[in-house]
PDB file of C-alpha atoms and ligand atoms in Angstrom:
ATOM      1  CA  UNK A 388     -10.199 -26.865  -8.258  1.00 53.00           C
ATOM      2  CA  UNK A 389      -6.842 -27.215  -6.558  1.00 70.00           C
ATOM      3  CA  UNK A 390      -3.656 -27.116  -8.599  1.00 82.00           C
ATOM      4  CA  UNK A 391       0.057 -27.121  -7.815  1.00 92.00           C
ATOM      5  CA  UNK A 392       0.665 -23.387  -8.026  1.00 97.00           C
ATOM      6  CA  UNK A 393       0.334 -20.474  -5.668  1.00 98.00           C
ATOM      7  CA  UNK A 394      -2.168 -17.844  -6.754  1.00 98.00           C
ATOM      8  CA  UNK A 395      -2.063 -14.144  -5.912  1.00 98.00           C
ATOM      9  CA  UNK A 396      -4.336 -11.144  -6.260  1.00 98.00           C
ATOM     10  CA  UNK A 397      -3.387  -7.509  -5.848  1.00 98.00           C
ATOM     11  CA  UNK A 398      -6.921  -6.198  -5.443  1.00 97.00           C
ATOM     12  CA  UNK A 399      -7.161  -2.501  -6.180  1.00 94.00           C
ATOM     13  CA  UNK A 400     -10.051  -0.126  -6.574  1.00 91.00           C
ATOM     14  CA  UNK A 401      -9.517   0.202 -10.332  1.00 92.00           C
ATOM     15  CA  UNK A 402      -7.893  -3.118 -11.267  1.00 96.00           C
ATOM     16  CA  UNK A 403      -7.155  -6.592  -9.993  1.00 97.00           C
ATOM     17  CA  UNK A 404      -3.725  -8.022 -10.837  1.00 98.00           C
ATOM     18  CA  UNK A 405      -3.751 -11.833 -10.825  1.00 98.00           C
ATOM     19  CA  UNK A 406      -0.694 -14.080 -10.837  1.00 98.00           C
ATOM     20  CA  UNK A 407       0.296 -17.717 -10.494  1.00 98.00           C
ATOM     21  CA  UNK A 408       3.637 -19.343  -9.882  1.00 98.00           C
ATOM     22  CA  UNK A 409       5.404 -21.994  -7.835  1.00 97.00           C
ATOM     23  CA  UNK A 410       6.931 -19.472  -5.413  1.00 97.00           C
ATOM     24  CA  UNK A 411       6.760 -15.717  -4.690  1.00 97.00           C
ATOM     25  CA  UNK A 412       9.906 -15.011  -6.690  1.00 94.00           C
ATOM     26  CA  UNK A 413       8.685 -16.972  -9.738  1.00 97.00           C
ATOM     27  CA  UNK A 414       5.512 -15.627 -11.300  1.00 97.00           C
ATOM     28  CA  UNK A 415       4.782 -17.693 -14.428  1.00 97.00           C
ATOM     29  CA  UNK A 416       1.589 -16.024 -15.633  1.00 98.00           C
ATOM     30  CA  UNK A 417      -0.316 -12.880 -14.816  1.00 98.00           C
ATOM     31  CA  UNK A 418      -3.491 -11.178 -15.885  1.00 98.00           C
ATOM     32  CA  UNK A 419      -5.104  -7.817 -15.141  1.00 98.00           C
ATOM     33  CA  UNK A 420      -8.852  -7.261 -15.009  1.00 98.00           C
ATOM     34  CA  UNK A 421     -10.801  -4.058 -14.315  1.00 97.00           C
ATOM     35  CA  UNK A 422     -12.536  -3.793 -10.942  1.00 96.00           C
ATOM     36  CA  UNK A 423     -16.293  -3.796 -11.503  1.00 96.00           C
ATOM     37  CA  UNK A 424     -18.952  -5.018  -9.091  1.00 95.00           C
ATOM     38  CA  UNK A 425     -17.846  -7.867  -6.813  1.00 96.00           C
ATOM     39  CA  UNK A 426     -19.878 -10.650  -8.454  1.00 96.00           C
ATOM     40  CA  UNK A 427     -18.448  -9.989 -11.913  1.00 97.00           C
ATOM     41  CA  UNK A 428     -14.899  -9.219 -10.781  1.00 98.00           C
ATOM     42  CA  UNK A 429     -14.500 -12.166  -8.403  1.00 98.00           C
ATOM     43  CA  UNK A 430     -16.048 -14.597 -10.919  1.00 98.00           C
ATOM     44  CA  UNK A 431     -13.652 -13.407 -13.611  1.00 98.00           C
ATOM     45  CA  UNK A 432     -10.685 -13.768 -11.246  1.00 98.00           C
ATOM     46  CA  UNK A 433     -11.730 -17.285 -10.209  1.00 98.00           C
ATOM     47  CA  UNK A 434     -12.227 -18.297 -13.844  1.00 98.00           C
ATOM     48  CA  UNK A 435      -8.704 -17.134 -14.732  1.00 98.00           C
ATOM     49  CA  UNK A 436      -7.157 -19.185 -11.905  1.00 98.00           C
ATOM     50  CA  UNK A 437      -9.208 -22.207 -12.980  1.00 96.00           C
ATOM     51  CA  UNK A 438      -7.932 -21.709 -16.524  1.00 96.00           C
ATOM     52  CA  UNK A 439      -4.365 -21.835 -15.184  1.00 96.00           C
ATOM     53  CA  UNK A 440      -5.033 -25.296 -13.750  1.00 96.00           C
ATOM     54  CA  UNK A 441      -6.169 -24.062 -10.323  1.00 95.00           C
ATOM     55  CA  UNK A 442      -4.079 -23.125  -7.305  1.00 97.00           C
ATOM     56  CA  UNK A 443      -3.161 -24.849  -4.041  1.00 97.00           C
ATOM     57  CA  UNK A 444      -3.394 -21.614  -2.042  1.00 98.00           C
ATOM     58  CA  UNK A 445      -4.364 -18.026  -2.734  1.00 98.00           C
ATOM     59  CA  UNK A 446      -2.944 -14.791  -1.339  1.00 98.00           C
ATOM     60  CA  UNK A 447      -4.897 -11.525  -1.521  1.00 98.00           C
ATOM     61  CA  UNK A 448      -3.512  -8.066  -0.870  1.00 98.00           C
ATOM     62  CA  UNK A 449      -6.636  -5.927  -0.902  1.00 97.00           C
ATOM     63  CA  UNK A 450      -7.746  -2.349  -0.931  1.00 94.00           C
ATOM     64  CA  UNK A 451      -9.618  -1.573   2.225  1.00 88.00           C
ATOM     65  CA  UNK A 452     -10.674  -1.101   4.845  1.00 93.00           C
ATOM     66  CA  UNK A 453     -10.597  -4.858   5.479  1.00 96.00           C
ATOM     67  CA  UNK A 454     -11.179  -7.186   8.436  1.00 97.00           C
ATOM     68  CA  UNK A 455      -7.997  -9.025   9.431  1.00 96.00           C
ATOM     69  CA  UNK A 456      -8.970 -10.506  12.805  1.00 95.00           C
ATOM     70  CA  UNK A 457      -8.937 -14.305  12.284  1.00 92.00           C
ATOM     71  CA  UNK A 458     -11.442 -14.666  15.145  1.00 94.00           C
ATOM     72  CA  UNK A 459     -13.990 -12.414  13.435  1.00 95.00           C
ATOM     73  CA  UNK A 460     -16.745 -13.876  11.248  1.00 96.00           C
ATOM     74  CA  UNK A 461     -16.011 -10.935   8.955  1.00 96.00           C
ATOM     75  CA  UNK A 462     -12.366 -12.012   8.419  1.00 97.00           C
ATOM     76  CA  UNK A 463     -11.427 -11.631   4.760  1.00 97.00           C
ATOM     77  CA  UNK A 464     -14.118  -9.041   4.065  1.00 97.00           C
ATOM     78  CA  UNK A 465     -13.713  -5.584   2.650  1.00 97.00           C
ATOM     79  CA  UNK A 466     -15.681  -3.629   5.257  1.00 95.00           C
ATOM     80  CA  UNK A 467     -16.753   0.011   5.034  1.00 91.00           C
ATOM     81  CA  UNK A 468     -15.500   1.112   1.619  1.00 89.00           C
ATOM     82  CA  UNK A 469     -17.581   3.746  -0.192  1.00 86.00           C
ATOM     83  CA  UNK A 470     -16.835   1.887  -3.441  1.00 89.00           C
ATOM     84  CA  UNK A 471     -20.277   0.825  -4.742  1.00 91.00           C
ATOM     85  CA  UNK A 472     -21.114  -2.837  -4.091  1.00 94.00           C
ATOM     86  CA  UNK A 473     -17.906  -3.670  -2.219  1.00 96.00           C
ATOM     87  CA  UNK A 474     -18.891  -2.788   1.361  1.00 95.00           C
ATOM     88  CA  UNK A 475     -19.083  -5.947   3.530  1.00 96.00           C
ATOM     89  CA  UNK A 476     -17.931  -8.097   0.615  1.00 96.00           C
ATOM     90  CA  UNK A 477     -16.509 -11.498   1.593  1.00 97.00           C
ATOM     91  CA  UNK A 478     -13.613 -11.445  -0.884  1.00 98.00           C
ATOM     92  CA  UNK A 479     -11.553 -14.209   0.738  1.00 98.00           C
ATOM     93  CA  UNK A 480     -14.511 -16.518   1.364  1.00 97.00           C
ATOM     94  CA  UNK A 481     -15.958 -16.072  -2.102  1.00 97.00           C
ATOM     95  CA  UNK A 482     -12.666 -16.884  -3.826  1.00 97.00           C
ATOM     96  CA  UNK A 483     -11.818 -19.779  -1.482  1.00 97.00           C
ATOM     97  CA  UNK A 484     -15.153 -21.423  -2.331  1.00 96.00           C
ATOM     98  CA  UNK A 485     -14.838 -20.702  -6.048  1.00 97.00           C
ATOM     99  CA  UNK A 486     -11.369 -22.305  -6.098  1.00 96.00           C
ATOM    100  CA  UNK A 487     -12.396 -25.504  -4.333  1.00 95.00           C
ATOM    101  CA  UNK A 488     -11.791 -24.572  -0.699  1.00 96.00           C
ATOM    102  CA  UNK A 489      -8.109 -23.696  -0.991  1.00 97.00           C
ATOM    103  CA  UNK A 490      -6.424 -21.902   1.934  1.00 97.00           C
ATOM    104  CA  UNK A 491      -6.418 -18.125   1.573  1.00 98.00           C
ATOM    105  CA  UNK A 492      -4.012 -15.570   3.014  1.00 98.00           C
ATOM    106  CA  UNK A 493      -5.491 -12.087   3.246  1.00 98.00           C
ATOM    107  CA  UNK A 494      -4.030  -8.709   4.172  1.00 97.00           C
ATOM    108  CA  UNK A 495      -4.056  -5.112   3.021  1.00 96.00           C
ATOM    109  CA  UNK A 496      -2.433  -4.300  -0.306  1.00 97.00           C
ATOM    110  CA  UNK A 497       0.149  -2.171   1.479  1.00 97.00           C
ATOM    111  CA  UNK A 498       0.968  -4.773   4.147  1.00 97.00           C
ATOM    112  CA  UNK A 499       1.515  -7.250   1.285  1.00 98.00           C
ATOM    113  CA  UNK A 500       3.853  -4.770  -0.402  1.00 98.00           C
ATOM    114  CA  UNK A 501       5.651  -4.145   2.892  1.00 98.00           C
ATOM    115  CA  UNK A 502       6.150  -7.905   3.367  1.00 97.00           C
ATOM    116  CA  UNK A 503       7.661  -8.269  -0.098  1.00 97.00           C
ATOM    117  CA  UNK A 504       9.936  -5.258   0.311  1.00 97.00           C
ATOM    118  CA  UNK A 505      10.971  -6.523   3.719  1.00 97.00           C
ATOM    119  CA  UNK A 506      11.904  -9.912   2.244  1.00 96.00           C
ATOM    120  CA  UNK A 507      13.788  -8.176  -0.580  1.00 96.00           C
ATOM    121  CA  UNK A 508      15.769  -6.153   1.968  1.00 94.00           C
ATOM    122  CA  UNK A 509      17.279  -9.384   3.297  1.00 91.00           C
ATOM    123  CA  UNK A 510      17.222  -8.090   6.870  1.00 82.00           C
ATOM    124  CA  UNK A 511      15.735 -10.788   9.079  1.00 74.00           C
ATOM    125  CA  UNK A 512      14.073  -9.588  12.274  1.00 76.00           C
ATOM    126  CA  UNK A 513      14.017  -5.986  11.162  1.00 85.00           C
ATOM    127  CA  UNK A 514      11.346  -3.471  10.398  1.00 93.00           C
ATOM    128  CA  UNK A 515      10.052  -1.588   7.403  1.00 96.00           C
ATOM    129  CA  UNK A 516       7.162   0.623   6.337  1.00 97.00           C
ATOM    130  CA  UNK A 517       5.763   0.819   2.819  1.00 98.00           C
ATOM    131  CA  UNK A 518       4.006   4.031   1.835  1.00 98.00           C
ATOM    132  CA  UNK A 519       2.161   4.334  -1.450  1.00 97.00           C
ATOM    133  CA  UNK A 520       1.521   7.843  -2.707  1.00 97.00           C
ATOM    134  CA  UNK A 521      -0.971   7.711  -5.566  1.00 95.00           C
ATOM    135  CA  UNK A 522      -4.707   8.253  -5.923  1.00 93.00           C
ATOM    136  CA  UNK A 523      -4.700   7.870  -2.139  1.00 95.00           C
ATOM    137  CA  UNK A 524      -2.008   7.360   0.477  1.00 97.00           C
ATOM    138  CA  UNK A 525      -1.715   4.034   2.242  1.00 96.00           C
ATOM    139  CA  UNK A 526       0.899   2.466   4.430  1.00 97.00           C
ATOM    140  CA  UNK A 527       1.832  -1.056   5.461  1.00 97.00           C
ATOM    141  CA  UNK A 528       4.099  -1.904   8.334  1.00 97.00           C
ATOM    142  CA  UNK A 529       6.333  -4.887   9.096  1.00 96.00           C
ATOM    143  CA  UNK A 530       7.824  -4.946  12.599  1.00 95.00           C
ATOM    144  CA  UNK A 531      10.192  -7.669  13.818  1.00 90.00           C
ATOM    145  CA  UNK A 532       9.459  -9.474  10.565  1.00 89.00           C
ATOM    146  CA  UNK A 533       5.647  -9.537  10.927  1.00 92.00           C
ATOM    147  CA  UNK A 534       2.923  -7.409   9.312  1.00 94.00           C
ATOM    148  CA  UNK A 535       1.260  -5.086  11.832  1.00 95.00           C
ATOM    149  CA  UNK A 536      -2.509  -5.371  12.226  1.00 94.00           C
ATOM    150  CA  UNK A 537      -3.304  -3.930  15.658  1.00 91.00           C
ATOM    151  CA  UNK A 538      -7.063  -4.167  16.158  1.00 91.00           C
ATOM    152  CA  UNK A 539      -7.596  -3.563  12.415  1.00 89.00           C
ATOM    153  CA  UNK A 540      -4.721  -2.300  10.280  1.00 92.00           C
ATOM    154  CA  UNK A 541      -2.690   0.887  10.119  1.00 93.00           C
ATOM    155  CA  UNK A 542      -4.100   3.786   8.067  1.00 95.00           C
ATOM    156  CA  UNK A 543      -0.916   5.777   7.706  1.00 96.00           C
ATOM    157  CA  UNK A 544      -2.397   8.058   5.056  1.00 97.00           C
ATOM    158  CA  UNK A 545      -4.715   9.560   7.637  1.00 97.00           C
ATOM    159  CA  UNK A 546      -2.243  11.047  10.102  1.00 98.00           C
ATOM    160  CA  UNK A 547      -2.324  14.839  10.385  1.00 98.00           C
ATOM    161  CA  UNK A 548       0.849  16.599   9.314  1.00 98.00           C
ATOM    162  CA  UNK A 549       1.764  20.133  10.365  1.00 98.00           C
ATOM    163  CA  UNK A 550       0.750  22.520   7.595  1.00 98.00           C
ATOM    164  CA  UNK A 551       3.403  23.895   5.279  1.00 98.00           C
ATOM    165  CA  UNK A 552       3.513  27.734   5.543  1.00 98.00           C
ATOM    166  CA  UNK A 553       2.959  28.091   1.774  1.00 98.00           C
ATOM    167  CA  UNK A 554      -0.042  25.767   1.854  1.00 98.00           C
ATOM    168  CA  UNK A 555      -2.301  27.136   4.561  1.00 97.00           C
ATOM    169  CA  UNK A 556      -5.230  28.063   2.292  1.00 96.00           C
ATOM    170  CA  UNK A 557      -5.841  24.588   0.866  1.00 98.00           C
ATOM    171  CA  UNK A 558      -8.531  22.709   2.808  1.00 98.00           C
ATOM    172  CA  UNK A 559      -7.421  19.224   1.750  1.00 98.00           C
ATOM    173  CA  UNK A 560      -9.556  16.642  -0.016  1.00 98.00           C
ATOM    174  CA  UNK A 561      -9.957  13.722   2.404  1.00 97.00           C
ATOM    175  CA  UNK A 562     -13.729  13.213   2.769  1.00 94.00           C
ATOM    176  CA  UNK A 563     -13.217  12.258   6.427  1.00 95.00           C
ATOM    177  CA  UNK A 564     -10.439  14.550   7.630  1.00 97.00           C
ATOM    178  CA  UNK A 565      -9.839  17.276   5.076  1.00 98.00           C
ATOM    179  CA  UNK A 566      -6.164  18.001   5.608  1.00 98.00           C
ATOM    180  CA  UNK A 567      -4.772  14.636   6.680  1.00 98.00           C
ATOM    181  CA  UNK A 568      -1.657  13.389   4.848  1.00 98.00           C
ATOM    182  CA  UNK A 569      -3.757  11.827   2.074  1.00 98.00           C
ATOM    183  CA  UNK A 570      -5.976  14.897   1.880  1.00 98.00           C
ATOM    184  CA  UNK A 571      -2.897  17.073   1.319  1.00 98.00           C
ATOM    185  CA  UNK A 572      -0.403  14.972  -0.611  1.00 98.00           C
ATOM    186  CA  UNK A 573      -2.145  12.308  -2.740  1.00 98.00           C
ATOM    187  CA  UNK A 574      -2.303  12.722  -6.513  1.00 97.00           C
ATOM    188  CA  UNK A 575      -5.841  14.199  -6.608  1.00 98.00           C
ATOM    189  CA  UNK A 576      -4.893  16.709  -3.851  1.00 98.00           C
ATOM    190  CA  UNK A 577      -1.983  17.883  -6.027  1.00 98.00           C
ATOM    191  CA  UNK A 578      -4.265  18.270  -9.050  1.00 98.00           C
ATOM    192  CA  UNK A 579      -6.901  20.063  -6.933  1.00 98.00           C
ATOM    193  CA  UNK A 580      -4.364  22.762  -5.987  1.00 98.00           C
ATOM    194  CA  UNK A 581      -2.226  23.168  -9.069  1.00 98.00           C
ATOM    195  CA  UNK A 582      -4.227  21.666 -11.931  1.00 98.00           C
ATOM    196  CA  UNK A 583      -1.661  19.043 -12.917  1.00 98.00           C
ATOM    197  CA  UNK A 584       0.321  16.133 -11.528  1.00 98.00           C
ATOM    198  CA  UNK A 585       3.477  16.731  -9.496  1.00 98.00           C
ATOM    199  CA  UNK A 586       5.656  15.502 -12.353  1.00 97.00           C
ATOM    200  CA  UNK A 587       4.075  18.123 -14.638  1.00 98.00           C
ATOM    201  CA  UNK A 588       4.809  21.056 -12.297  1.00 98.00           C
ATOM    202  CA  UNK A 589       7.815  23.094 -13.407  1.00 97.00           C
ATOM    203  CA  UNK A 590      11.008  22.313 -11.517  1.00 94.00           C
ATOM    204  CA  UNK A 591      11.010  25.530  -9.437  1.00 96.00           C
ATOM    205  CA  UNK A 592       7.334  25.274  -8.404  1.00 98.00           C
ATOM    206  CA  UNK A 593       6.881  25.372  -4.598  1.00 98.00           C
ATOM    207  CA  UNK A 594       4.549  22.365  -4.849  1.00 98.00           C
ATOM    208  CA  UNK A 595       7.586  20.068  -4.968  1.00 98.00           C
ATOM    209  CA  UNK A 596       8.819  21.247  -1.572  1.00 98.00           C
ATOM    210  CA  UNK A 597       5.302  21.294  -0.087  1.00 98.00           C
ATOM    211  CA  UNK A 598       4.508  17.688  -1.041  1.00 98.00           C
ATOM    212  CA  UNK A 599       7.993  16.485  -0.023  1.00 98.00           C
ATOM    213  CA  UNK A 600       7.495  18.183   3.363  1.00 98.00           C
ATOM    214  CA  UNK A 601       4.245  16.324   4.061  1.00 98.00           C
ATOM    215  CA  UNK A 602       5.639  12.943   3.020  1.00 98.00           C
ATOM    216  CA  UNK A 603       8.800  13.602   5.051  1.00 98.00           C
ATOM    217  CA  UNK A 604       6.617  14.299   8.094  1.00 98.00           C
ATOM    218  CA  UNK A 605       4.960  10.918   7.528  1.00 98.00           C
ATOM    219  CA  UNK A 606       8.390   9.246   7.383  1.00 98.00           C
ATOM    220  CA  UNK A 607       9.541  11.068  10.518  1.00 97.00           C
ATOM    221  CA  UNK A 608       6.405   9.895  12.342  1.00 97.00           C
ATOM    222  CA  UNK A 609       7.238   6.299  11.395  1.00 97.00           C
ATOM    223  CA  UNK A 610      10.863   6.660  12.492  1.00 96.00           C
ATOM    224  CA  UNK A 611       9.868   8.331  15.766  1.00 96.00           C
ATOM    225  CA  UNK A 612       6.914   6.071  16.663  1.00 95.00           C
ATOM    226  CA  UNK A 613       7.986   2.574  15.654  1.00 94.00           C
ATOM    227  CA  UNK A 614      11.650   3.117  14.707  1.00 94.00           C
ATOM    228  CA  UNK A 615      11.453   1.346  11.352  1.00 95.00           C
ATOM    229  CA  UNK A 616      14.763   0.917   9.566  1.00 94.00           C
ATOM    230  CA  UNK A 617      13.326   1.858   6.193  1.00 96.00           C
ATOM    231  CA  UNK A 618      10.382   3.688   4.709  1.00 97.00           C
ATOM    232  CA  UNK A 619       9.857   2.461   1.155  1.00 98.00           C
ATOM    233  CA  UNK A 620       7.931   4.958  -0.961  1.00 98.00           C
ATOM    234  CA  UNK A 621       5.982   3.628  -3.940  1.00 97.00           C
ATOM    235  CA  UNK A 622       2.964   4.683  -5.981  1.00 95.00           C
ATOM    236  CA  UNK A 623       2.503   6.946  -8.974  1.00 95.00           C
ATOM    237  CA  UNK A 624       3.272  10.288  -7.299  1.00 96.00           C
ATOM    238  CA  UNK A 625       6.481   8.825  -5.858  1.00 96.00           C
ATOM    239  CA  UNK A 626       7.767   8.319  -9.397  1.00 95.00           C
ATOM    240  CA  UNK A 627       8.057  12.102  -9.815  1.00 97.00           C
ATOM    241  CA  UNK A 628      11.755  12.707 -10.558  1.00 96.00           C
ATOM    242  CA  UNK A 629      13.533  14.099  -7.504  1.00 97.00           C
ATOM    243  CA  UNK A 630      10.667  13.605  -5.054  1.00 98.00           C
ATOM    244  CA  UNK A 631      12.252  10.824  -2.971  1.00 98.00           C
ATOM    245  CA  UNK A 632      15.504  12.815  -2.777  1.00 98.00           C
ATOM    246  CA  UNK A 633      13.561  15.859  -1.533  1.00 98.00           C
ATOM    247  CA  UNK A 634      11.788  13.698   1.045  1.00 98.00           C
ATOM    248  CA  UNK A 635      15.106  12.291   2.285  1.00 98.00           C
ATOM    249  CA  UNK A 636      16.564  15.779   2.657  1.00 98.00           C
ATOM    250  CA  UNK A 637      13.451  17.203   4.323  1.00 98.00           C
ATOM    251  CA  UNK A 638      13.119  14.282   6.771  1.00 97.00           C
ATOM    252  CA  UNK A 639      16.742  14.795   7.798  1.00 97.00           C
ATOM    253  CA  UNK A 640      16.069  18.481   8.417  1.00 97.00           C
ATOM    254  CA  UNK A 641      12.876  17.743  10.372  1.00 97.00           C
ATOM    255  CA  UNK A 642      14.698  15.312  12.644  1.00 96.00           C
ATOM    256  CA  UNK A 643      17.596  17.690  13.286  1.00 96.00           C
ATOM    257  CA  UNK A 644      19.870  14.839  14.304  1.00 95.00           C
ATOM    258  CA  UNK A 645      17.783  13.700  17.261  1.00 95.00           C
ATOM    259  CA  UNK A 646      16.473  10.184  16.566  1.00 94.00           C
ATOM    260  CA  UNK A 647      18.662   7.401  18.034  1.00 92.00           C
ATOM    261  CA  UNK A 648      18.398   5.368  14.799  1.00 87.00           C
ATOM    262  CA  UNK A 649      20.371   8.153  13.134  1.00 86.00           C
ATOM    263  CA  UNK A 650      21.553   7.403   9.623  1.00 85.00           C
ATOM    264  CA  UNK A 651      20.302   3.799   9.948  1.00 88.00           C
ATOM    265  CA  UNK A 652      16.849   5.209   9.120  1.00 92.00           C
ATOM    266  CA  UNK A 653      16.483   5.198   5.343  1.00 95.00           C
ATOM    267  CA  UNK A 654      13.885   6.415   2.858  1.00 97.00           C
ATOM    268  CA  UNK A 655      14.104   4.526  -0.421  1.00 97.00           C
ATOM    269  CA  UNK A 656      12.271   3.596  -3.602  1.00 97.00           C
ATOM    270  CA  UNK A 657      10.833   0.063  -3.823  1.00 97.00           C
ATOM    271  CA  UNK A 658      13.508  -2.575  -4.406  1.00 97.00           C
ATOM    272  CA  UNK A 659      10.866  -4.507  -6.359  1.00 97.00           C
ATOM    273  CA  UNK A 660       9.686  -1.548  -8.420  1.00 95.00           C
ATOM    274  CA  UNK A 661       5.984  -1.975  -9.125  1.00 94.00           C
ATOM    275  CA  UNK A 662       6.119  -5.705  -8.227  1.00 97.00           C
ATOM    276  CA  UNK A 663       5.925  -5.260  -4.439  1.00 97.00           C
ATOM    277  CA  UNK A 664       2.163  -5.752  -4.114  1.00 97.00           C
ATOM    278  CA  UNK A 665       1.743  -8.864  -6.240  1.00 98.00           C
ATOM    279  CA  UNK A 666       4.918 -10.433  -4.825  1.00 98.00           C
ATOM    280  CA  UNK A 667       3.588  -9.819  -1.320  1.00 98.00           C
ATOM    281  CA  UNK A 668       0.279 -11.436  -2.259  1.00 98.00           C
ATOM    282  CA  UNK A 669       2.249 -14.491  -3.446  1.00 98.00           C
ATOM    283  CA  UNK A 670       3.954 -14.542  -0.019  1.00 98.00           C
ATOM    284  CA  UNK A 671       0.522 -14.486   1.660  1.00 98.00           C
ATOM    285  CA  UNK A 672      -0.416 -17.531  -0.447  1.00 98.00           C
ATOM    286  CA  UNK A 673       2.809 -19.303   0.531  1.00 98.00           C
ATOM    287  CA  UNK A 674       2.112 -18.647   4.229  1.00 97.00           C
ATOM    288  CA  UNK A 675      -1.494 -19.828   3.885  1.00 97.00           C
ATOM    289  CA  UNK A 676      -0.297 -23.032   2.204  1.00 97.00           C
ATOM    290  CA  UNK A 677       2.250 -23.633   4.966  1.00 97.00           C
ATOM    291  CA  UNK A 678      -0.343 -23.127   7.695  1.00 94.00           C
ATOM    292  CA  UNK A 679      -2.965 -25.364   6.067  1.00 89.00           C
TER     293      UNK A 679
HETATM  294 ZN1  LIG B 966      -8.022  11.261   5.912  1.00 93.04          ZN
END
């Protein structure tokens, strides 16, 4: 059923965050459910929105990979995920039907977060990347004010950084690439090497510099390839005290004063804290409502 509110879902591999509100900056109610198989999870999400009086449009920022080509019959699907039951799942279509045919905006979770952080930056026409460093590494990209899709969507966690000299024996944990950025610097890769999270390593442990080096290389790649003004770093690992400062310092050293953006390139924590993803999903709903 269609209501007056915008609805939003931050769809993650372990939980779905649901929200409703009249606008992206005003969330009036929210609810978190665990991610189980699609039938159960999507039905529970739809039932919660119905219990809120329905929505007039829904925005979904989803874990992936996802299909974002509006011309594809698979648009709105999660595609090749190894997560049991979710491969080729029509998330957008299922929820649109369950909510009475409302318009649905659909993008990656990290593009949604990038959109929200971009809006919060107040810089119209600019550019921004959002990196999340947690159980995996993902990245969303807004260029000239628009989320970047390309022929699919960026997978910034899967670039290959140069190996740190103190880290040459670790094979990396990405099932596809081994020592890509995610395979070297996500939370599970840190635990695989050192047996604890980055925040639990003692302050003088070399792991701090190693992880900061890899993330700084990711930031440098974004500055050098698409000249974003800001790289916003979120996710659980990024909350390690001192990490973002180390990344800033290391990225400056890696660049050695070359890039023409100079000090206009910034690496920062999320302006919206942990609200970037759900706020971005609300923005996707707002856009879908405007286009309908
Ligand atoms: Zn990889």
